[in-house]
Coordinates of C-alpha atoms in Angstrom, one line a residue:
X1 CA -22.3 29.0 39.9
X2 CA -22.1 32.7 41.8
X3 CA -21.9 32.6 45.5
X4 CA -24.7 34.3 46.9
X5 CA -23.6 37.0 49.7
X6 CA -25.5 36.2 52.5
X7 CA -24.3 39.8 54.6
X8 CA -26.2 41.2 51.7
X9 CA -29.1 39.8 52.1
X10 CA -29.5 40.0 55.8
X11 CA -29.0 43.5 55.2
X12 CA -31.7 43.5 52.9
X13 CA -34.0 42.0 55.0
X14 CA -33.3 44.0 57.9
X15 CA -33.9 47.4 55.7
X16 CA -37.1 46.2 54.3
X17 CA -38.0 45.2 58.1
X18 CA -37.2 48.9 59.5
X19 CA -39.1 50.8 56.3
X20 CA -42.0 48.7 56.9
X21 CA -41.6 49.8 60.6
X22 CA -41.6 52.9 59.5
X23 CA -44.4 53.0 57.4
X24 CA -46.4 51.2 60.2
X25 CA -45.2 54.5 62.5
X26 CA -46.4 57.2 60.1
X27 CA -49.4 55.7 59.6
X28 CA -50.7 54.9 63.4
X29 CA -49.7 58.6 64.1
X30 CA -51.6 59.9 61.0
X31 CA -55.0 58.1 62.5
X32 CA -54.0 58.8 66.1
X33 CA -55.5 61.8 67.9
X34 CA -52.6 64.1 68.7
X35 CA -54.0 64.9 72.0
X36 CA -57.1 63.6 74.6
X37 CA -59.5 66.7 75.6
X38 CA -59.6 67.5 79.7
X39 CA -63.0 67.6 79.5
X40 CA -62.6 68.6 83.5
X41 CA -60.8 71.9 83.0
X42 CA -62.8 72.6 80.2
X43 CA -65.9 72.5 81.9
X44 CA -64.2 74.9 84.0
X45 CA -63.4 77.0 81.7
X46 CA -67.1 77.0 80.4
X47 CA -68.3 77.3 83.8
X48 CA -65.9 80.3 84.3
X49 CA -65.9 81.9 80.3
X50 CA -69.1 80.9 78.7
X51 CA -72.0 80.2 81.1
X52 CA -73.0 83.6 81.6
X53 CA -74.2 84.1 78.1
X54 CA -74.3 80.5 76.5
X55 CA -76.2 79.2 79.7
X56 CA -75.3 75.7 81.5
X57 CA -77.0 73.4 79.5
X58 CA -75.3 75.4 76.4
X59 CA -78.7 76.4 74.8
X60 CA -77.8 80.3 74.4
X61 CA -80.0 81.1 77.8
X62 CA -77.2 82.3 80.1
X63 CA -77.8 85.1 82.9
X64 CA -75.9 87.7 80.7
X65 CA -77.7 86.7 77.5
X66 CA -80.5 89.4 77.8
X67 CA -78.5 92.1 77.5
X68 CA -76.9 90.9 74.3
X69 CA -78.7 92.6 71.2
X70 CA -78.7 88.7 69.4
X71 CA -79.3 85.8 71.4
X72 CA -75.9 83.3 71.9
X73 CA -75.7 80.5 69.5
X74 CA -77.6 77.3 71.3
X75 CA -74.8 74.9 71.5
X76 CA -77.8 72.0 71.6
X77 CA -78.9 72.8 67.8
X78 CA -77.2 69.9 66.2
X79 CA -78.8 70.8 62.8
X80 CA -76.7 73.9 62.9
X81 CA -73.6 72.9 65.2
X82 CA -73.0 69.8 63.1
X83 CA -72.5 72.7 59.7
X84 CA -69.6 74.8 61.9
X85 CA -66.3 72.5 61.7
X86 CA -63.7 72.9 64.3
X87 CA -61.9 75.2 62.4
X88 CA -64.6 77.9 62.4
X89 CA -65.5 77.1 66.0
X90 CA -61.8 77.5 67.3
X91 CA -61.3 80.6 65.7
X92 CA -64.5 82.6 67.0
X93 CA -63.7 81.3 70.5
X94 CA -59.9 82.2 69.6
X95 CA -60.2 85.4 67.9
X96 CA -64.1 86.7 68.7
X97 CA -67.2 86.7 66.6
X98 CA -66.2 90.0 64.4
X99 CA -62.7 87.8 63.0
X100 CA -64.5 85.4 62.1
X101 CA -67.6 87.4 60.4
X102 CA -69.7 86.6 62.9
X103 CA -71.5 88.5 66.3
X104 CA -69.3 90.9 67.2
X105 CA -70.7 90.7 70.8
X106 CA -69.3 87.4 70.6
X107 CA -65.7 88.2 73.1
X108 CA -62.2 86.7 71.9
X109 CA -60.7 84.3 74.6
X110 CA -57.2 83.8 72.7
X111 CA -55.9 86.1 75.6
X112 CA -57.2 84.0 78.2
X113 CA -56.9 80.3 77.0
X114 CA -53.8 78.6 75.3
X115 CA -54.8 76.9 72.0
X116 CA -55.2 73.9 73.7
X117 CA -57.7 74.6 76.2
X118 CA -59.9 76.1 73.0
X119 CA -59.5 72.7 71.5
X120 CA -60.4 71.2 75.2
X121 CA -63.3 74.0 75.4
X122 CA -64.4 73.1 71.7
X123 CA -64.7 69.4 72.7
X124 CA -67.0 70.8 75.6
X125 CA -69.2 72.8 73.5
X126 CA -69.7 69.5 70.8
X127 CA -70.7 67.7 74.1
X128 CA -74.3 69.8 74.1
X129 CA -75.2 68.5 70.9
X130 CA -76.8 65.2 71.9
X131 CA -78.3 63.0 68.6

């Protein structure tokens, strides 16, 4: 009969234990969100950025909007927010609306706000959309 080397198979066990750890790991961060919006300072930074033209309640009716030759986009439309992903959303806030083949009175903020306070600001904007 063959001896069966127990060191072996604790060491088995104990890699099988830490891959399935592992696994466990990669997938909790896959499905976790890498980062929680400050809805505070981004409210702040609406107040401050986007107000004057998008209005407070986000419906495109902002002091500055009548002297825009389009009207802002109403951030309340949910039929038409709910068709512009993130991706598009960041990037005109980012980069302005001419990058992103859009308004071109719409102003780039990529100067003024870190990429994370657009996500935070982007989080804001979705808030007007109430279904």
């Amino acid at each position: 009969m063959g001896r069966v080397n127990i060191e072996t198979e604790d060491d088995d066990h104990v890699n099988r234990l830490i891959s399935s750890i592992g696994v466990c790991a990669i997938i909790a961060c896959a499905f976790a969100p890498v980062r929680a919006a400050d809805m505070a300072a981004a409210k702040q930074n609406y107040d401050d950025a986007c107000i004057k033209c998008h209005g407070a309640t986000g419906n495109g009716d902002g002091p500055g909007a009548a002297a825009l030759r389009k009207r802002p986009r109403d951030f309340t439309d949910c039929a038409v927010m709910s068709k512009l992903s993130d991706d598009t959303l960041f990037n005109v806030i980012k980069n302005g609306g001419a990058k992103a083949v859009l308004d071109k009175e719409m102003a780039p903020f990529g100067e003024s706000f870190e990429d994370g306070e657009i996500h935070d600001l982007l989080a804001y904007v979705r808030t007007f959309c109430k279904k």
